[in-house]
Every structure is written in C-alpha cells, then in structure tokens.
Amino acid sequence: MKVDTGRQFIGRFAKGSDLLSSLTELCGVEQIRLGVFTVIGAVTRACMGYYDQAGQQYVDCVNLEKKLEITCCTGNISLKDGKPFVHAHITLADLSGQACGGHLMPGTVIFAAEYYIRELCGAELQRRHDPQTGLSLW
Ligand code: ZN
C-alpha cells in the first residue's frame, strides 16, 4: 500500500535503559502509529529471540552477557490492540567482529543508542493473529 512520510525523529536513548522498551515508550509518547526505524550504538547485554516455525513460538532466546556493538537494529511500528507496537530485529558484533542477530527481545540494555524514526501516514496496519504462522501479522 502507498504511504506518505510523516514526522521524523532523531535522538538517543538513555544509557542503562532497555532498548525495546525505549522504542515502544517513544512511539507511545509521540503517538507514532505507523513507521520504520533504525538504531545504532552499543549494548551491555542482549536478548534475542528465534522463532521456531514448526513449533510456532519463540524459542532458544539468545542471552548474551557481554558488551556488543549494535551494527544494525531495524524494524517497524504498527498497531497491536490499538497501541503502537514495535517489531525490531538486531545484529550485534563482538570484539572480534563476529556478528549474531535475531528478533529483539526485552532484556537488551543500552550502552549508547542513536535512533532515527520515520513516521508513515496514509495507512493503518493492525497486527492480528495469523493461524498459518502463529504470529501477529499485518
Ligand atoms: Zn521478528
């Protein structure tokens, strides 16, 4: 569907905050109902999910208790149960340059995080349960 660019936001989230919560809170405060974003920076620990397509649930949560670079965190904002909902994926790199990634989960703690959010207008996407995948999809 066609959408138009709305407001844009740039800034950084507080050190020690949860990355997913920070994104969700900002979207709530600014009432961003549809959008896309990127975040770069670093974290002091990370939690990522992997979706088991056969079992239709997030399994094998990857918990990394180490300092990592956010080489890329990207995602979208839409509505779930009428409220702004953030779907984010993240790729992180360690001291040796090794990267890992997954679905961003609560428990990823910010060392530094610079965000850019672009609101999109002219459409509304609601997440609803999709029986084929078990996910909440548009
Ligand atoms: Zn995901």
CSV table of N, CA and C and ligand atoms in Angstrom, one decimal:
chain,number,residue,atom,x,y,z
A,1,MET,N,0.8,-1.2,0.0
A,1,MET,CA,0.0,0.0,0.0
A,1,MET,C,0.9,1.3,0.0
A,2,LYS,N,0.3,2.3,-0.5
A,2,LYS,CA,1.1,3.5,-0.6
A,2,LYS,C,1.0,4.3,0.7
A,3,VAL,N,2.1,4.8,1.2
A,3,VAL,CA,2.1,5.6,2.4
A,3,VAL,C,2.9,6.9,2.1
A,4,ASP,N,2.7,7.9,3.0
A,4,ASP,CA,3.4,9.1,2.9
A,4,ASP,C,4.3,9.3,4.1
A,5,THR,N,5.4,10.0,4.0
A,5,THR,CA,6.3,10.3,5.1
A,5,THR,C,5.6,11.3,6.0
A,6,GLY,N,5.7,11.0,7.3
A,6,GLY,CA,5.1,11.9,8.3
A,6,GLY,C,6.3,12.6,9.0
A,7,ARG,N,6.1,12.7,10.3
A,7,ARG,CA,7.2,13.3,11.2
A,7,ARG,C,8.4,12.4,11.2
A,8,GLN,N,9.5,13.0,11.5
A,8,GLN,CA,10.8,12.2,11.7
A,8,GLN,C,11.4,12.6,13.0
A,9,PHE,N,12.0,11.6,13.6
A,9,PHE,CA,12.6,11.8,14.9
A,9,PHE,C,14.0,11.3,14.9
A,10,ILE,N,14.9,12.0,15.6
A,10,ILE,CA,16.3,11.6,15.7
A,10,ILE,C,16.7,11.9,17.1
A,11,GLY,N,17.5,11.0,17.7
A,11,GLY,CA,18.0,11.3,19.1
A,11,GLY,C,18.7,10.1,19.6
A,12,ARG,N,18.8,10.1,21.0
A,12,ARG,CA,19.4,8.9,21.6
A,12,ARG,C,18.7,8.5,22.8
A,13,PHE,N,18.7,7.2,23.1
A,13,PHE,CA,18.1,6.7,24.3
A,13,PHE,C,19.1,6.7,25.5
A,14,ALA,N,18.5,6.7,26.7
A,14,ALA,CA,19.4,6.7,27.9
A,14,ALA,C,20.2,5.5,28.1
A,15,LYS,N,21.4,5.7,28.6
A,15,LYS,CA,22.3,4.5,29.0
A,15,LYS,C,21.6,3.8,30.1
A,16,GLY,N,21.6,2.5,30.0
A,16,GLY,CA,21.1,1.6,31.1
A,16,GLY,C,19.6,1.3,30.8
A,17,SER,N,19.0,1.9,29.8
A,17,SER,CA,17.6,1.6,29.5
A,17,SER,C,17.5,0.3,28.7
A,18,ASP,N,16.3,-0.3,28.7
A,18,ASP,CA,16.0,-1.4,27.8
A,18,ASP,C,15.7,-0.9,26.4
A,19,LEU,N,16.4,-1.4,25.4
A,19,LEU,CA,16.2,-0.9,24.1
A,19,LEU,C,14.8,-1.0,23.5
A,20,LEU,N,14.2,-2.2,23.7
A,20,LEU,CA,12.8,-2.4,23.1
A,20,LEU,C,11.8,-1.5,23.9
A,21,SER,N,12.0,-1.4,25.2
A,21,SER,CA,11.1,-0.5,26.0
A,21,SER,C,11.2,0.9,25.6
A,22,SER,N,12.5,1.4,25.3
A,22,SER,CA,12.7,2.8,24.9
A,22,SER,C,12.1,3.1,23.6
A,23,LEU,N,12.2,2.2,22.7
A,23,LEU,CA,11.5,2.4,21.4
A,23,LEU,C,10.0,2.4,21.5
A,24,THR,N,9.4,1.5,22.3
A,24,THR,CA,8.0,1.4,22.5
A,24,THR,C,7.5,2.7,23.2
A,25,GLU,N,8.2,3.1,24.2
A,25,GLU,CA,7.8,4.3,25.0
A,25,GLU,C,7.7,5.5,24.1
A,26,LEU,N,8.8,5.7,23.3
A,26,LEU,CA,8.8,6.9,22.5
A,26,LEU,C,7.7,6.9,21.5
A,27,CYS,N,7.4,5.7,20.9
A,27,CYS,CA,6.3,5.6,20.0
A,27,CYS,C,5.0,5.9,20.7
A,28,GLY,N,4.8,5.5,21.9
A,28,GLY,CA,3.6,5.8,22.7
A,28,GLY,C,3.5,7.3,23.0
A,29,VAL,N,4.6,7.9,23.4
A,29,VAL,CA,4.6,9.3,23.8
A,29,VAL,C,4.3,10.2,22.5
A,30,GLU,N,4.9,9.8,21.4
A,30,GLU,CA,4.7,10.6,20.2
A,30,GLU,C,3.5,10.2,19.3
A,31,GLN,N,2.8,9.1,19.8
A,31,GLN,CA,1.7,8.5,19.1
A,31,GLN,C,2.0,8.2,17.6
A,32,ILE,N,3.1,7.5,17.5
A,32,ILE,CA,3.5,7.0,16.1
A,32,ILE,C,2.8,5.7,15.9
A,33,ARG,N,1.9,5.7,15.0
A,33,ARG,CA,1.0,4.6,14.7
A,33,ARG,C,1.5,3.7,13.6
A,34,LEU,N,2.4,4.3,12.7
A,34,LEU,CA,3.0,3.5,11.6
A,34,LEU,C,4.3,4.2,11.3
A,35,GLY,N,5.4,3.3,11.2
A,35,GLY,CA,6.7,3.9,10.9
A,35,GLY,C,7.7,2.8,10.7
A,36,VAL,N,8.9,3.3,10.4
A,36,VAL,CA,10.1,2.5,10.3
A,36,VAL,C,11.2,3.2,11.1
A,37,PHE,N,12.2,2.4,11.5
A,37,PHE,CA,13.3,3.0,12.3
A,37,PHE,C,14.6,2.2,12.1
A,38,THR,N,15.7,2.9,12.5
A,38,THR,CA,17.0,2.2,12.6
A,38,THR,C,17.6,2.7,13.9
A,39,VAL,N,18.4,1.9,14.5
A,39,VAL,CA,19.2,2.3,15.7
A,39,VAL,C,20.6,1.7,15.6
A,40,ILE,N,21.6,2.5,15.9
A,40,ILE,CA,23.0,2.0,16.0
A,40,ILE,C,23.5,2.5,17.4
A,41,GLY,N,24.5,1.8,17.8
A,41,GLY,CA,25.1,2.1,19.1
A,41,GLY,C,25.8,0.9,19.7
A,42,ALA,N,25.6,0.7,21.0
A,42,ALA,CA,26.2,-0.4,21.7
A,42,ALA,C,25.3,-0.9,22.9
A,43,VAL,N,25.4,-2.1,23.3
A,43,VAL,CA,24.7,-2.6,24.4
A,43,VAL,C,25.6,-3.3,25.4
A,44,THR,N,25.1,-3.4,26.6
A,44,THR,CA,25.9,-4.1,27.7
A,44,THR,C,25.5,-5.5,27.9
A,45,ARG,N,24.3,-5.9,27.4
A,45,ARG,CA,23.9,-7.2,27.3
A,45,ARG,C,22.8,-7.3,26.3
A,46,ALA,N,22.5,-8.5,25.8
A,46,ALA,CA,21.5,-8.6,24.7
A,46,ALA,C,20.6,-9.8,24.9
A,47,CYS,N,19.4,-9.7,24.5
A,47,CYS,CA,18.4,-10.8,24.4
A,47,CYS,C,17.7,-10.8,23.1
A,48,MET,N,17.9,-11.9,22.4
A,48,MET,CA,17.2,-12.0,21.0
A,48,MET,C,16.5,-13.3,21.0
A,49,GLY,N,15.4,-13.3,20.2
A,49,GLY,CA,14.6,-14.5,20.0
A,49,GLY,C,14.8,-15.1,18.6
A,50,TYR,N,14.5,-16.4,18.6
A,50,TYR,CA,14.4,-17.1,17.3
A,50,TYR,C,13.1,-17.8,17.2
A,51,TYR,N,12.4,-17.6,16.1
A,51,TYR,CA,11.0,-18.1,16.0
A,51,TYR,C,11.1,-19.5,15.4
A,52,ASP,N,10.6,-20.5,16.2
A,52,ASP,CA,10.5,-21.9,15.7
A,52,ASP,C,9.3,-22.0,14.8
A,53,GLN,N,9.5,-22.1,13.5
A,53,GLN,CA,8.4,-22.0,12.6
A,53,GLN,C,7.5,-23.3,12.7
A,54,ALA,N,8.1,-24.4,13.1
A,54,ALA,CA,7.3,-25.6,13.2
A,54,ALA,C,6.5,-25.6,14.5
A,55,GLY,N,7.1,-25.2,15.6
A,55,GLY,CA,6.5,-25.1,16.9
A,55,GLY,C,5.7,-23.9,17.1
A,56,GLN,N,5.8,-22.9,16.2
A,56,GLN,CA,5.1,-21.6,16.2
A,56,GLN,C,5.2,-20.9,17.6
A,57,GLN,N,6.5,-20.8,18.0
A,57,GLN,CA,6.7,-20.0,19.2
A,57,GLN,C,8.2,-19.6,19.2
A,58,TYR,N,8.5,-18.5,20.0
A,58,TYR,CA,9.9,-18.1,20.1
A,58,TYR,C,10.6,-19.0,21.0
A,59,VAL,N,11.7,-19.5,20.6
A,59,VAL,CA,12.5,-20.5,21.4
A,59,VAL,C,13.9,-20.0,21.4
A,60,ASP,N,14.7,-20.7,22.1
A,60,ASP,CA,16.2,-20.5,22.2
A,60,ASP,C,16.5,-19.0,22.2
A,61,CYS,N,15.9,-18.4,23.2
A,61,CYS,CA,16.3,-17.0,23.5
A,61,CYS,C,17.8,-16.9,23.6
A,62,VAL,N,18.4,-16.1,22.8
A,62,VAL,CA,19.9,-15.9,22.9
A,62,VAL,C,20.2,-14.8,23.9
A,63,ASN,N,20.7,-15.1,25.0
A,63,ASN,CA,21.1,-14.2,26.1
A,63,ASN,C,22.6,-14.0,26.0
A,64,LEU,N,23.1,-12.8,25.7
A,64,LEU,CA,24.5,-12.6,25.7
A,64,LEU,C,24.9,-11.6,26.8
A,65,GLU,N,25.7,-12.0,27.7
A,65,GLU,CA,26.1,-11.2,28.8
A,65,GLU,C,27.5,-10.6,28.5
A,66,LYS,N,27.4,-9.7,27.4
A,66,LYS,CA,28.7,-9.1,27.1
A,66,LYS,C,28.4,-7.8,26.3
A,67,LYS,N,29.5,-7.0,26.2
A,67,LYS,CA,29.4,-5.7,25.6
A,67,LYS,C,29.5,-5.9,24.1
A,68,LEU,N,28.5,-5.3,23.3
A,68,LEU,CA,28.4,-5.6,21.9
A,68,LEU,C,28.1,-4.3,21.2
A,69,GLU,N,28.5,-4.2,19.9
A,69,GLU,CA,28.1,-3.1,19.0
A,69,GLU,C,26.8,-3.4,18.4
A,70,ILE,N,25.9,-2.4,18.3
A,70,ILE,CA,24.7,-2.6,17.5
A,70,ILE,C,25.1,-2.2,16.1
A,71,THR,N,25.4,-3.2,15.3
A,71,THR,CA,25.8,-2.9,13.9
A,71,THR,C,24.6,-2.5,13.1
A,72,CYS,N,23.4,-3.1,13.5
A,72,CYS,CA,22.2,-2.7,12.8
A,72,CYS,C,21.0,-3.1,13.7
A,73,CYS,N,20.1,-2.2,13.9
A,73,CYS,CA,18.8,-2.6,14.5
A,73,CYS,C,17.8,-1.9,13.7
A,74,THR,N,16.9,-2.6,13.1
A,74,THR,CA,15.9,-2.0,12.2
A,74,THR,C,14.6,-2.7,12.5
A,75,GLY,N,13.5,-2.0,12.1
A,75,GLY,CA,12.2,-2.5,12.3
A,75,GLY,C,11.1,-1.6,11.9
A,76,ASN,N,9.9,-2.0,12.4
A,76,ASN,CA,8.7,-1.2,12.0
A,76,ASN,C,7.8,-1.0,13.3
A,77,ILE,N,6.9,0.0,13.1
A,77,ILE,CA,6.0,0.3,14.1
A,77,ILE,C,4.6,0.2,13.5
A,78,SER,N,3.7,-0.5,14.1
A,78,SER,CA,2.3,-0.5,13.7
A,78,SER,C,1.5,-0.7,14.9
A,79,LEU,N,0.2,-1.1,14.7
A,79,LEU,CA,-0.7,-1.1,15.9
A,79,LEU,C,-1.0,-2.6,16.2
A,80,LYS,N,-1.0,-2.8,17.5
A,80,LYS,CA,-1.5,-4.1,18.1
A,80,LYS,C,-2.4,-3.8,19.2
A,81,ASP,N,-3.6,-4.3,19.2
A,81,ASP,CA,-4.6,-4.0,20.3
A,81,ASP,C,-4.7,-2.5,20.4
A,82,GLY,N,-4.6,-1.8,19.3
A,82,GLY,CA,-4.9,-0.3,19.2
A,82,GLY,C,-3.7,0.5,19.7
A,83,LYS,N,-2.6,-0.1,20.1
A,83,LYS,CA,-1.5,0.7,20.6
A,83,LYS,C,-0.2,0.5,19.7
A,84,PRO,N,0.6,1.5,19.7
A,84,PRO,CA,1.9,1.4,18.9
A,84,PRO,C,2.7,0.2,19.4
A,85,PHE,N,3.1,-0.7,18.4
A,85,PHE,CA,3.8,-1.9,18.7
A,85,PHE,C,5.1,-1.9,17.8
A,86,VAL,N,6.2,-2.2,18.5
A,86,VAL,CA,7.5,-2.2,17.8
A,86,VAL,C,7.9,-3.6,17.5
A,87,HIS,N,8.3,-3.8,16.2
A,87,HIS,CA,8.9,-5.1,15.8
A,87,HIS,C,10.3,-4.8,15.3
A,88,ALA,N,11.3,-5.3,16.0
A,88,ALA,CA,12.7,-5.0,15.7
A,88,ALA,C,13.5,-6.2,15.6
A,89,HIS,N,14.4,-6.1,14.7
A,89,HIS,CA,15.5,-7.1,14.5
A,89,HIS,C,16.8,-6.4,14.8
A,90,ILE,N,17.8,-7.2,15.3
A,90,ILE,CA,19.1,-6.6,15.7
A,90,ILE,C,20.2,-7.5,15.3
A,91,THR,N,21.3,-6.9,14.8
A,91,THR,CA,22.5,-7.6,14.6
A,91,THR,C,23.6,-6.9,15.4
A,92,LEU,N,24.3,-7.7,16.2
A,92,LEU,CA,25.3,-7.3,17.1
A,92,LEU,C,26.7,-7.9,16.8
A,93,ALA,N,27.7,-7.1,17.1
A,93,ALA,CA,29.1,-7.6,16.8
A,93,ALA,C,29.9,-7.6,18.1
A,94,ASP,N,30.8,-8.6,18.3
A,94,ASP,CA,31.7,-8.6,19.4
A,94,ASP,C,33.1,-8.0,19.1
A,95,LEU,N,34.0,-8.1,20.1
A,95,LEU,CA,35.3,-7.6,19.9
A,95,LEU,C,36.1,-8.1,18.7
A,96,SER,N,35.8,-9.3,18.4
A,96,SER,CA,36.5,-9.9,17.2
A,96,SER,C,35.8,-9.7,15.9
A,97,GLY,N,34.7,-8.9,15.9
A,97,GLY,CA,33.9,-8.7,14.7
A,97,GLY,C,32.9,-9.7,14.4
A,98,GLN,N,32.8,-10.7,15.2
A,98,GLN,CA,31.8,-11.8,14.9
A,98,GLN,C,30.4,-11.2,15.2
A,99,ALA,N,29.5,-11.5,14.3
A,99,ALA,CA,28.1,-10.9,14.4
A,99,ALA,C,27.1,-12.0,14.7
A,100,CYS,N,26.1,-11.6,15.4
A,100,CYS,CA,25.0,-12.5,15.6
A,100,CYS,C,23.7,-11.7,15.6
A,101,GLY,N,22.6,-12.3,15.4
A,101,GLY,CA,21.4,-11.5,15.4
A,101,GLY,C,20.1,-12.2,15.6
A,102,GLY,N,19.0,-11.5,15.7
A,102,GLY,CA,17.7,-12.1,15.9
A,102,GLY,C,16.7,-11.1,16.1
A,103,HIS,N,15.5,-11.6,16.6
A,103,HIS,CA,14.4,-10.8,16.9
A,103,HIS,C,14.6,-10.1,18.3
A,104,LEU,N,14.6,-8.8,18.3
A,104,LEU,CA,14.9,-8.0,19.6
A,104,LEU,C,13.9,-8.4,20.6
A,105,MET,N,14.4,-8.8,21.8
A,105,MET,CA,13.6,-9.1,23.0
A,105,MET,C,13.9,-8.1,24.1
A,106,PRO,N,12.9,-8.0,25.1
A,106,PRO,CA,13.2,-7.3,26.3
A,106,PRO,C,14.5,-7.9,26.9
A,107,GLY,N,15.3,-7.0,27.6
A,107,GLY,CA,16.5,-7.5,28.2
A,107,GLY,C,17.7,-7.1,27.5
A,108,THR,N,17.6,-6.3,26.5
A,108,THR,CA,18.8,-5.8,25.8
A,108,THR,C,19.0,-4.4,26.3
A,109,VAL,N,20.1,-4.2,27.0
A,109,VAL,CA,20.4,-3.0,27.8
A,109,VAL,C,21.3,-2.1,27.0
A,110,ILE,N,20.9,-0.8,26.9
A,110,ILE,CA,21.7,0.2,26.2
A,110,ILE,C,22.9,0.7,26.9
A,111,PHE,N,24.0,0.7,26.1
A,111,PHE,CA,25.2,1.5,26.5
A,111,PHE,C,25.1,2.9,25.8
A,112,ALA,N,24.8,2.8,24.5
A,112,ALA,CA,24.5,4.0,23.7
A,112,ALA,C,23.7,3.6,22.6
A,113,ALA,N,22.7,4.4,22.3
A,113,ALA,CA,21.8,4.1,21.2
A,113,ALA,C,21.2,5.3,20.5
A,114,GLU,N,21.6,5.5,19.2
A,114,GLU,CA,21.1,6.6,18.4
A,114,GLU,C,20.1,6.1,17.5
A,115,TYR,N,18.9,6.8,17.5
A,115,TYR,CA,17.8,6.3,16.7
A,115,TYR,C,17.4,7.3,15.6
A,116,TYR,N,16.8,6.8,14.6
A,116,TYR,CA,16.1,7.6,13.6
A,116,TYR,C,14.8,6.9,13.3
A,117,ILE,N,13.7,7.6,13.5
A,117,ILE,CA,12.4,7.1,13.3
A,117,ILE,C,11.7,7.9,12.2
A,118,ARG,N,11.1,7.2,11.3
A,118,ARG,CA,10.3,7.9,10.2
A,118,ARG,C,8.9,7.4,10.4
A,119,GLU,N,8.0,8.4,10.7
A,119,GLU,CA,6.6,8.1,10.8
A,119,GLU,C,6.0,8.0,9.3
A,120,LEU,N,5.1,7.0,9.2
A,120,LEU,CA,4.4,6.9,7.9
A,120,LEU,C,2.9,7.2,8.0
A,121,CYS,N,2.3,7.9,7.1
A,121,CYS,CA,0.9,8.3,7.2
A,121,CYS,C,0.2,7.8,5.9
A,122,GLY,N,-1.1,7.8,6.1
A,122,GLY,CA,-2.0,7.4,5.0
A,122,GLY,C,-2.5,6.0,5.0
A,123,ALA,N,-2.0,5.2,6.0
A,123,ALA,CA,-2.4,3.8,6.1
A,123,ALA,C,-2.4,3.5,7.6
A,124,GLU,N,-3.1,2.4,7.9
A,124,GLU,CA,-3.1,1.9,9.3
A,124,GLU,C,-2.9,0.4,9.2
A,125,LEU,N,-1.9,-0.1,9.9
A,125,LEU,CA,-1.7,-1.6,9.9
A,125,LEU,C,-1.9,-2.1,11.3
A,126,GLN,N,-2.8,-3.0,11.4
A,126,GLN,CA,-3.1,-3.7,12.7
A,126,GLN,C,-2.5,-5.1,12.7
A,127,ARG,N,-1.8,-5.4,13.8
A,127,ARG,CA,-1.4,-6.8,13.9
A,127,ARG,C,-2.5,-7.7,14.5
A,128,ARG,N,-2.7,-8.8,13.8
A,128,ARG,CA,-3.7,-9.8,14.2
A,128,ARG,C,-3.1,-11.2,14.1
A,129,HIS,N,-3.6,-12.1,14.9
A,129,HIS,CA,-3.1,-13.4,14.9
A,129,HIS,C,-3.3,-14.1,13.5
A,130,ASP,N,-2.2,-14.6,13.0
A,130,ASP,CA,-2.2,-15.3,11.7
A,130,ASP,C,-2.1,-16.8,12.0
A,131,PRO,N,-3.2,-17.6,11.7
A,131,PRO,CA,-3.1,-19.0,12.1
A,131,PRO,C,-2.1,-19.8,11.3
A,132,GLN,N,-1.7,-19.4,10.1
A,132,GLN,CA,-0.7,-20.1,9.3
A,132,GLN,C,0.7,-20.1,9.9
A,133,THR,N,1.0,-19.0,10.5
A,133,THR,CA,2.4,-18.8,11.1
A,133,THR,C,2.4,-18.8,12.6
A,134,GLY,N,1.2,-18.5,13.2
A,134,GLY,CA,1.2,-18.4,14.7
A,134,GLY,C,1.7,-17.0,15.1
A,135,LEU,N,2.0,-16.1,14.2
A,135,LEU,CA,2.5,-14.8,14.5
A,135,LEU,C,1.4,-13.8,14.4
A,136,SER,N,1.6,-12.6,15.0
A,136,SER,CA,0.7,-11.5,14.9
A,136,SER,C,1.2,-10.7,13.7
A,137,LEU,N,0.5,-10.8,12.6
A,137,LEU,CA,1.0,-10.1,11.4
A,137,LEU,C,0.0,-9.1,10.9
A,138,TRP,N,0.4,-8.3,9.9
A,138,TRP,CA,-0.5,-7.3,9.3
A,138,TRP,C,-1.5,-8.0,8.4
B,1,ZN,ZN,10.7,-10.6,14.4
